[in-house]
mmCIF file of C-alpha atoms in Angstrom:
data_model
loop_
_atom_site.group_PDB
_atom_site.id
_atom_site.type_symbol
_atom_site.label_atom_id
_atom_site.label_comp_id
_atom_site.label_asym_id
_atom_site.label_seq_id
_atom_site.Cartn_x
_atom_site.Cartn_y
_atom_site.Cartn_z
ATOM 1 C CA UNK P 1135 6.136 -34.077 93.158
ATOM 2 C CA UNK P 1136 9.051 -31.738 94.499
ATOM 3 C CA UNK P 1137 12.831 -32.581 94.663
ATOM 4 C CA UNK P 1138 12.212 -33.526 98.465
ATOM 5 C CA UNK P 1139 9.974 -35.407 98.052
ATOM 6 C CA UNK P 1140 11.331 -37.545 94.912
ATOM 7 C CA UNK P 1141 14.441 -37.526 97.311
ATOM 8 C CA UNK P 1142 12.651 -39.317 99.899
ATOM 9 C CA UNK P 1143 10.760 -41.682 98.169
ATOM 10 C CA UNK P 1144 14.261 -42.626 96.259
ATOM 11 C CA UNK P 1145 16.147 -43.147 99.563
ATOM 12 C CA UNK P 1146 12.851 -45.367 100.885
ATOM 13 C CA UNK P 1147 13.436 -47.583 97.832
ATOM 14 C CA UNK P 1148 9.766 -46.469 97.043
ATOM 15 C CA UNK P 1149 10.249 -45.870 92.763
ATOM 16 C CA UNK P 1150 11.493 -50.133 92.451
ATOM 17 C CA UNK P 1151 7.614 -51.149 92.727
ATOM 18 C CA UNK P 1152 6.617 -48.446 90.209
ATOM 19 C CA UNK P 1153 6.742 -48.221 86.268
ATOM 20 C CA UNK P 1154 5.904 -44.687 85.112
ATOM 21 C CA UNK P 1155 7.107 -41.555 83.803
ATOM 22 C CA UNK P 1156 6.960 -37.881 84.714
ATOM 23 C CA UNK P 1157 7.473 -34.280 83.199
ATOM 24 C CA UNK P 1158 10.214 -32.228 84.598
ATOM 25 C CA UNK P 1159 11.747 -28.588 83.301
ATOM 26 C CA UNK P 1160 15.402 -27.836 83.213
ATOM 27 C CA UNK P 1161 16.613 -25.046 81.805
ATOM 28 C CA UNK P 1162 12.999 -23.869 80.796
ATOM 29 C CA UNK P 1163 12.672 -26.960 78.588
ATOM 30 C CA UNK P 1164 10.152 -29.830 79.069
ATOM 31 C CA UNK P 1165 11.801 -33.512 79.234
ATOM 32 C CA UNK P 1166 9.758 -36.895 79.747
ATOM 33 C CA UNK P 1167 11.628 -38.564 82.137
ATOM 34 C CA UNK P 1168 10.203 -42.597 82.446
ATOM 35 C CA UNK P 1169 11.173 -44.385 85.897
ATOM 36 C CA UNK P 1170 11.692 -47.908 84.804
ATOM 37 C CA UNK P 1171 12.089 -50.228 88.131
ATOM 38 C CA UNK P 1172 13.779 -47.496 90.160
ATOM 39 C CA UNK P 1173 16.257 -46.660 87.362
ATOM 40 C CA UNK P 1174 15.921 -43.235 86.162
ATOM 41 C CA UNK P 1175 14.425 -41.897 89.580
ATOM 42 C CA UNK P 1176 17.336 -40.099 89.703
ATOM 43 C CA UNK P 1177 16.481 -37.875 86.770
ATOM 44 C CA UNK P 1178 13.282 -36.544 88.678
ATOM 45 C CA UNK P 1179 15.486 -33.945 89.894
ATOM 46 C CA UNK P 1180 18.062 -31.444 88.570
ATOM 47 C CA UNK P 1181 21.646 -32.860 89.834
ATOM 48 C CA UNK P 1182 24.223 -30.186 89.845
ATOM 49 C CA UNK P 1183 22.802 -27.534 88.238
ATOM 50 C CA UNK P 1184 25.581 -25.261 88.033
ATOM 51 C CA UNK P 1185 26.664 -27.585 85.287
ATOM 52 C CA UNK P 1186 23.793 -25.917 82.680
ATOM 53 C CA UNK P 1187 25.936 -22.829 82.713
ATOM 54 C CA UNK P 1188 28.750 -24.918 82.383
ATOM 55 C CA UNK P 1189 27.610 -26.201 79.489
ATOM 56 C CA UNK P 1190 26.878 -23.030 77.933
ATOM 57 C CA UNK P 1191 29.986 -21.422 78.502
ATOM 58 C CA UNK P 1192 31.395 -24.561 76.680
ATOM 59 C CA UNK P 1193 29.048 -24.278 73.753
ATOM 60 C CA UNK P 1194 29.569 -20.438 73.626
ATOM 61 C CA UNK P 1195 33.115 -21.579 72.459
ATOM 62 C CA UNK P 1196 32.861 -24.508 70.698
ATOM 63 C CA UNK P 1197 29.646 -25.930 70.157
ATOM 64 C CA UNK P 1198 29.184 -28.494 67.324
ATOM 65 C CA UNK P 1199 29.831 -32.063 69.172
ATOM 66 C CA UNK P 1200 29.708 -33.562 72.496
ATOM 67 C CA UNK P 1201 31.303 -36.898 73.539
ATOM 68 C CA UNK P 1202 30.118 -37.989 76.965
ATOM 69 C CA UNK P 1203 32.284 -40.715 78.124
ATOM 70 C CA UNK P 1204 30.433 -41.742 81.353
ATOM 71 C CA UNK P 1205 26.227 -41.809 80.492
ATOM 72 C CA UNK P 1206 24.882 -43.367 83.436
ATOM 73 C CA UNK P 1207 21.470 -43.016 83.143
ATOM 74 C CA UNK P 1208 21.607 -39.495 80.856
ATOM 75 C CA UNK P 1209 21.852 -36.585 83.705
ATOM 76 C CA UNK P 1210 23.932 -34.759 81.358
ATOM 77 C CA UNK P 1211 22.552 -35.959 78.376
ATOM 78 C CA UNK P 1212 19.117 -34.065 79.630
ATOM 79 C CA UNK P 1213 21.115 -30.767 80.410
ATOM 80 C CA UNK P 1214 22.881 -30.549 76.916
ATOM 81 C CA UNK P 1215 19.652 -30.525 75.012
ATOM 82 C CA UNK P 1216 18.122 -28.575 77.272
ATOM 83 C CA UNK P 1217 20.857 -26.253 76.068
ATOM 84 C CA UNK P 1218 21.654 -27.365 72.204
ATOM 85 C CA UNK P 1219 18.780 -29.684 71.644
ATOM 86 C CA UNK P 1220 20.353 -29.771 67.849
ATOM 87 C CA UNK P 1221 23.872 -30.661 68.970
ATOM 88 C CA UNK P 1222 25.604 -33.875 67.560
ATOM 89 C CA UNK P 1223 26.019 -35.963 70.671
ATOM 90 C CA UNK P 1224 27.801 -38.903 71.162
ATOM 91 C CA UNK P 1225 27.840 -41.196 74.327
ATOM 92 C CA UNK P 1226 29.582 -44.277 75.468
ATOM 93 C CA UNK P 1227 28.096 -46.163 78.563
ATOM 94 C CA UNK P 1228 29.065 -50.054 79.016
ATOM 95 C CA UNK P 1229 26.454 -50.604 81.563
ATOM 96 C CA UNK P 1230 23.550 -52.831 79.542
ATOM 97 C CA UNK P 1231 21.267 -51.781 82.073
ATOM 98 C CA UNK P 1232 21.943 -47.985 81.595
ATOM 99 C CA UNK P 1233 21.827 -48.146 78.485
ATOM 100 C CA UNK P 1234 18.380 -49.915 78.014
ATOM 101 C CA UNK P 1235 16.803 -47.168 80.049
ATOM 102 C CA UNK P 1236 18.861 -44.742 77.557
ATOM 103 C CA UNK P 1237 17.050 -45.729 74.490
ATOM 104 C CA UNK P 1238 14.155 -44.906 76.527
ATOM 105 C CA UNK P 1239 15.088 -41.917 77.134
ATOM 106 C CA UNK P 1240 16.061 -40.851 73.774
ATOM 107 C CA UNK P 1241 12.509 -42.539 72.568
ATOM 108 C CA UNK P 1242 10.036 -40.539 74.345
ATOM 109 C CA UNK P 1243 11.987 -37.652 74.083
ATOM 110 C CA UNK P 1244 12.472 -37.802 70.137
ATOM 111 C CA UNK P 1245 15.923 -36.674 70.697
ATOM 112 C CA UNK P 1246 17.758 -36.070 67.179
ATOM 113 C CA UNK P 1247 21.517 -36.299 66.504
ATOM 114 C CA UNK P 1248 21.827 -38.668 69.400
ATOM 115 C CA UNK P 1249 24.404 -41.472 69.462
ATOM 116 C CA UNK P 1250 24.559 -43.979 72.263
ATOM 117 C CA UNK P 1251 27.460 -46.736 71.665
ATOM 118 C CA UNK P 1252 27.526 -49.668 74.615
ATOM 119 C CA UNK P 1253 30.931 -49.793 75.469
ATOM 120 C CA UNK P 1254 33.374 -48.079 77.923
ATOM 121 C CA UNK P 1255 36.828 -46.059 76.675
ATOM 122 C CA UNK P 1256 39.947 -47.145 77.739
ATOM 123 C CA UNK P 1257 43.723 -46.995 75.957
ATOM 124 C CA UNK P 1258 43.059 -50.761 74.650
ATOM 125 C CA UNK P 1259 40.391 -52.764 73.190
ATOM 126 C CA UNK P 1260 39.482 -55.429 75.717
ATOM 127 C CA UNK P 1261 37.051 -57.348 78.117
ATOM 128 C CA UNK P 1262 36.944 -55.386 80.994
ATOM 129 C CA UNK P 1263 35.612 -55.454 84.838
ATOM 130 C CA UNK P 1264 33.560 -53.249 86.057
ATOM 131 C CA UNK P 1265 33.558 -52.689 90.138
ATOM 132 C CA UNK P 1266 30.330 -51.923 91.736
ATOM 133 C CA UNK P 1267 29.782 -49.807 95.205
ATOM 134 C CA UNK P 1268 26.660 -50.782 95.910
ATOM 135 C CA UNK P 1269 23.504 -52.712 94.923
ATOM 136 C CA UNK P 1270 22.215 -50.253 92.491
ATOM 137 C CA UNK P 1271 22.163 -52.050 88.949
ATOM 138 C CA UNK P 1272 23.035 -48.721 87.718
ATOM 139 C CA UNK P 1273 25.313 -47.529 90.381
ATOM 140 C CA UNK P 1274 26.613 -44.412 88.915
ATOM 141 C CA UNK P 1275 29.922 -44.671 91.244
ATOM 142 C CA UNK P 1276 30.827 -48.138 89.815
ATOM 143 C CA UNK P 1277 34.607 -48.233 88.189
ATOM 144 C CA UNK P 1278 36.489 -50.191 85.500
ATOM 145 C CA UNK P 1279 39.576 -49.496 87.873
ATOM 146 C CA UNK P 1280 39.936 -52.302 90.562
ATOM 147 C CA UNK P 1281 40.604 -51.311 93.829
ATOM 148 C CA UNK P 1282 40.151 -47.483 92.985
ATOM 149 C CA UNK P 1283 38.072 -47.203 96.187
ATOM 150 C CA UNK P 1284 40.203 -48.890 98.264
ATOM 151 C CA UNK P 1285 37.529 -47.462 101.628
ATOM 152 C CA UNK P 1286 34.961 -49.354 100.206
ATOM 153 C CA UNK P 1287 34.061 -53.067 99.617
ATOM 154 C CA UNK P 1288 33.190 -53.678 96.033
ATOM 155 C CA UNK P 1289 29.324 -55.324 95.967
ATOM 156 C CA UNK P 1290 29.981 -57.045 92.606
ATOM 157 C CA UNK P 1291 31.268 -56.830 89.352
ATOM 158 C CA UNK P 1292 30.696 -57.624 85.731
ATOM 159 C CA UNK P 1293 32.524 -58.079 82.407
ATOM 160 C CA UNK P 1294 32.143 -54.939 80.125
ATOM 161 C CA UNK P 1295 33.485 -54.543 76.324
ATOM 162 C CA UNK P 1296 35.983 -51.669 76.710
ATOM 163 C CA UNK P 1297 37.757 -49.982 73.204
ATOM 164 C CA UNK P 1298 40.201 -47.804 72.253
ATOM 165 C CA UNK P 1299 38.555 -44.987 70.912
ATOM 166 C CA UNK P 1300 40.808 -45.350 67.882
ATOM 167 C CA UNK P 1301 39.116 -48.624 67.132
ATOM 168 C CA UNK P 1302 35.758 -46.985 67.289
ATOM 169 C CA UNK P 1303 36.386 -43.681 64.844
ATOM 170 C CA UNK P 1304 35.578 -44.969 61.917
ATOM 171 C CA UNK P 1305 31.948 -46.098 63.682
ATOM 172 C CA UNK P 1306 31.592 -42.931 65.111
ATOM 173 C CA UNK P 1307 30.078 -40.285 62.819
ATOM 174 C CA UNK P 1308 32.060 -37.158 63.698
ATOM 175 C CA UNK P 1309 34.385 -34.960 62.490
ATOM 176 C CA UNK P 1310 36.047 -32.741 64.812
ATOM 177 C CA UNK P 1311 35.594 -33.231 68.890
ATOM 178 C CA UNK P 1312 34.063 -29.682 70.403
ATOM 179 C CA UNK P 1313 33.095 -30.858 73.890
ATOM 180 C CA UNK P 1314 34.734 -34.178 75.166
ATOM 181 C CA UNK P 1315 33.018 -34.847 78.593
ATOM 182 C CA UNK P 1316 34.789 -37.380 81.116
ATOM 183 C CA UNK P 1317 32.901 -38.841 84.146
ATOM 184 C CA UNK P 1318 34.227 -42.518 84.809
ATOM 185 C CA UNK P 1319 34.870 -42.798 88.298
ATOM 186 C CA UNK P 1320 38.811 -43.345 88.291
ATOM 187 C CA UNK P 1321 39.356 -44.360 84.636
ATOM 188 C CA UNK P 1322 40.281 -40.692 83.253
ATOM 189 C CA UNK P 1323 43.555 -41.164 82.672
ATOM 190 C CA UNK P 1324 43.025 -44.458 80.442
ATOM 191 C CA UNK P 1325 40.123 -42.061 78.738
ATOM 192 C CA UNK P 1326 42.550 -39.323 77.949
ATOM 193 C CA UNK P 1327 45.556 -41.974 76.612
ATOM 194 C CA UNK P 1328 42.624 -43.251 74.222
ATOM 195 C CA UNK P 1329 41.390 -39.842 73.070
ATOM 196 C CA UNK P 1330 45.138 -38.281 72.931
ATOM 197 C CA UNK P 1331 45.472 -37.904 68.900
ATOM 198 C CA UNK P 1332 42.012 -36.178 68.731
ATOM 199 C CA UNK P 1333 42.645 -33.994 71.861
ATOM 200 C CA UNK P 1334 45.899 -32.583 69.991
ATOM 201 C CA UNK P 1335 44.091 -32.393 66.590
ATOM 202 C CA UNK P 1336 40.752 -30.769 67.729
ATOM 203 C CA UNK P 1337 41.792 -29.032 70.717
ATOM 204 C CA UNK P 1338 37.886 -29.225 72.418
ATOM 205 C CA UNK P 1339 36.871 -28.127 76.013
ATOM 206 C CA UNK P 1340 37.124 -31.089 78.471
ATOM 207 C CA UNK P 1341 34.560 -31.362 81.093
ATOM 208 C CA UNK P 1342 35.958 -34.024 83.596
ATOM 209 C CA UNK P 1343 35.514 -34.932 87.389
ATOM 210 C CA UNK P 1344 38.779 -35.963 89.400
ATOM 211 C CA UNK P 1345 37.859 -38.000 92.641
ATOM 212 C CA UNK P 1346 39.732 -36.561 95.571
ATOM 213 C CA UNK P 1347 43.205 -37.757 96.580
ATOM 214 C CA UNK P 1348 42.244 -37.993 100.611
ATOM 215 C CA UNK P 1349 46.381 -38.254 101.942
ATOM 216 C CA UNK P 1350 49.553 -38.713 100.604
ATOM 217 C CA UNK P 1351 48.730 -42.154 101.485
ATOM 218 C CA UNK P 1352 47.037 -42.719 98.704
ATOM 219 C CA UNK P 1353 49.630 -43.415 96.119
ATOM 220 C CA UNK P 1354 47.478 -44.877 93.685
ATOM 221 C CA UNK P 1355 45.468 -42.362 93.096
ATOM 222 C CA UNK P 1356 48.440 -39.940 93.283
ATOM 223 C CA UNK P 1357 50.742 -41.493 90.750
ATOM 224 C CA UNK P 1358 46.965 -41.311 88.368
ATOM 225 C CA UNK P 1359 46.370 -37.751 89.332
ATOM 226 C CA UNK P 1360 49.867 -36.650 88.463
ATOM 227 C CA UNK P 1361 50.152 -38.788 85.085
ATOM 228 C CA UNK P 1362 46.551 -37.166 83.932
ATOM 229 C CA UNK P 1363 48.447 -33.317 84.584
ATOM 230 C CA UNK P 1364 51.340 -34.462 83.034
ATOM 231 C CA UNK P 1365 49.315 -35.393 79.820
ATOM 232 C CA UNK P 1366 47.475 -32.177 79.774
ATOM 233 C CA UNK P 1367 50.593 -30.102 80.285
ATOM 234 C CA UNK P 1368 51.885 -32.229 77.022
ATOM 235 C CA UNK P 1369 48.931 -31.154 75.361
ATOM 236 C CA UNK P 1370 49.142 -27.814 76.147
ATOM 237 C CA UNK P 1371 45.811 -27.623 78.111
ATOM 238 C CA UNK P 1372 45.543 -25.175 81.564
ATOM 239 C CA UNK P 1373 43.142 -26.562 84.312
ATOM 240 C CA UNK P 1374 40.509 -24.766 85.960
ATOM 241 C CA UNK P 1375 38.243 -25.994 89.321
ATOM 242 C CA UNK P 1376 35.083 -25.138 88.853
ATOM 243 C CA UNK P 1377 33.870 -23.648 92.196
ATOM 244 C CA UNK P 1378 30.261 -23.813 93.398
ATOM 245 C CA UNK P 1379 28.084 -22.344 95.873
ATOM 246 C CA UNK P 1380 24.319 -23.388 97.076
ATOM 247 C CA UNK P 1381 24.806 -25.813 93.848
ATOM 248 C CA UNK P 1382 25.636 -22.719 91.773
ATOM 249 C CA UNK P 1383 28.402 -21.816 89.666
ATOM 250 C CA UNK P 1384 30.326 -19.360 91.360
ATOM 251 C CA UNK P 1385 33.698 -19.228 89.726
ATOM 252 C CA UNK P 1386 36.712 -21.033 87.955
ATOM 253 C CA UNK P 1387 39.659 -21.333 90.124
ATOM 254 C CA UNK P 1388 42.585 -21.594 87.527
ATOM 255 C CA UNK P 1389 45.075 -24.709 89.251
ATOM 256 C CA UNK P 1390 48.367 -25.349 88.624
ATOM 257 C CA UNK P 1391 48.038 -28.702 90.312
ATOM 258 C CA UNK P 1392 44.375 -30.759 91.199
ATOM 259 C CA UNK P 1393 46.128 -31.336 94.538
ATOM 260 C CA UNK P 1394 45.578 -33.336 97.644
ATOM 261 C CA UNK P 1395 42.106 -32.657 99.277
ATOM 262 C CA UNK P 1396 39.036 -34.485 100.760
ATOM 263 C CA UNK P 1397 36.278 -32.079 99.195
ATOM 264 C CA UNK P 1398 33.993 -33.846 97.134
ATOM 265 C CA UNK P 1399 32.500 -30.365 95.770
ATOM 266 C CA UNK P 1400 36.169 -29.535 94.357
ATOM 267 C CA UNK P 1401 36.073 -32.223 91.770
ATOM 268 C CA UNK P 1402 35.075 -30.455 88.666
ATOM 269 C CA UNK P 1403 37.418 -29.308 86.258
ATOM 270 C CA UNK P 1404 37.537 -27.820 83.182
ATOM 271 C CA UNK P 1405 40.055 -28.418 81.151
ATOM 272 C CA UNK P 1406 40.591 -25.752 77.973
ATOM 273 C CA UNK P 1407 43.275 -25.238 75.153
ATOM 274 C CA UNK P 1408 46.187 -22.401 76.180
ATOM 275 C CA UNK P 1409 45.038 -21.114 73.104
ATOM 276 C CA UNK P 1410 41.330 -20.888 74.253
ATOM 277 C CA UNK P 1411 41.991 -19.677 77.708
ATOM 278 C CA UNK P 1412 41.390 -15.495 76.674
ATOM 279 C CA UNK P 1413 38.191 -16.681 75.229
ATOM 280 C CA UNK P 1414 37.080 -18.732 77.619
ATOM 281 C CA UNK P 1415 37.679 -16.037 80.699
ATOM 282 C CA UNK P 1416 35.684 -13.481 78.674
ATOM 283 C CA UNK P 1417 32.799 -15.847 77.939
ATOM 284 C CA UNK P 1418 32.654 -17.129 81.546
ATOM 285 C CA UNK P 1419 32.409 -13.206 82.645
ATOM 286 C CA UNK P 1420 28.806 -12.996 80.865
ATOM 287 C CA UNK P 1421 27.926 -16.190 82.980
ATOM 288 C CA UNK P 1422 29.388 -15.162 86.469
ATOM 289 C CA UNK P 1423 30.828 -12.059 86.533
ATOM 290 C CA UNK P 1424 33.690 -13.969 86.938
#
């Protein structure tokens, strides 16, 4: 069954009648993927691929731990071990549904040094909401920020269990952070606040997607965008776009600002330590000739 194809059959709704799972190969490794009632469909085919060299570059410099802040239903989580199947990873993912099809995952795959906790990260330990886009029970662009898609109506919401990360350390069995990745669909900047004492202390490389500010209209989202720079500035972190072509990594665009811009390809950053930067330009040149 080829990417098309799976593409198809996902957009016809086809995969909701179906229970079964299927082989795939990323990076040259061989992953079970099950298809549970639609969900997981989407890991039939490689998403963004130019993240696998990505993730290498990131391992290349620091490659002990991964926190993945944002599971969904485990599109990175199949990349990384695909790259460091030995790494210590650590995910958080409030979604029940996700994560049900997560231990799944992790199950037929026998995936070792795993860690799935089933909460979301904000700066406080709460009940929070979280916003879906569409009918998808495991809508991957669904937000614990209210109104952070202002252009679209929300579909529905539920109550999640949100912590401070703070409140969670002593649970989590970790060390130092090496790799923090961030893809919550608005909620960075309350991810960052929480994770702010270990960012300092363990300096890691941040993998994190920024939805576009469209206009200056957008204030919201501006006065988010501009608190999230001013907190890696504090911490002493430069920002670079990561730039891709035909779903390839091209380049890193070093930024002094994320900027105003409607280009859903330009949302990738990564995020590294000032003192990291030399070694993470000379690593990247093995990668891209960059």
């Amino acid at each position: 069954m080829n990417e098309i194809l799976v593409k198809v059959l996902n957009k016809l709704k086809i995969f909701k009648y179906f229970n079964f799972s299927k082989t795939i190969r990323i990076n040259d490794k061989k992953f079970i993927v099950p298809v549970i009632n639609d969900v997981g469909s989407s890991n039939l085919y490689i998403s963004e691929p130019w993240m696998i060299n990505v993730l290498k570059i990131a391992f290349s410099i620091s490659g002990k731990s991964f926190i993945d802040v944002g599971i969904n239903t485990g599109q990175t989580l199949l990349k990384i071990k695909s790259v460091s199947p030995e790494i210590n990873y650590i995910g958080f993912e409030p979604n029940p549904f996700c994560i049900n099809y997560l231990q799944r995952l992790i199950q037929v795959n026998n995936f070792q040094n795993t860690t799935i906790l089933p909460v979301g990260i904000s700066n406080k330990t709460e009940i929070g909401t979280l916003h879906f886009m569409n009918d998808s029970i495991v809508d991957s662009s669904a937000s614990s920020i209210g109104n952070f898609r202002e252009e679209h109506k929300e579909k529905k919401k539920t109550y999640i269990p949100l912590f401070d990360y703070k409140d969670l350390k002593d649970k989590v069995n970790l060390d130092k952070i090496s790799i923090l990745k961030i893809d919550v669909e608005g909620g960075e900047l309350e991810v960052i606040k929480s994770f702010k004492e270990d960012i300092a202390k363990d300096e890691p490389i941040i993998l994190m997607e920024v939805l576009p500010v469209y206009n200056d209209l957008s204030t919201f989202r501006i006065e988010r965008q501009n608190k999230i720079q001013e907190l890696l500035r504090n911490l002493d972190y430069e920002i670079f776009r990561v730039i891709k072509q035909n779903k390839l990594l091209l380049r890193f665009d070093k930024i002094k600002e994320i900027g105003i811009h409607s280009d859903l390809d330009r949302c990738d950053y990564v995020m590294v330590p000032k003192s990291r930067v030399t070694q993470f330009i000379e690593i990247a040149k093995d990668f891209i000739g960059y």
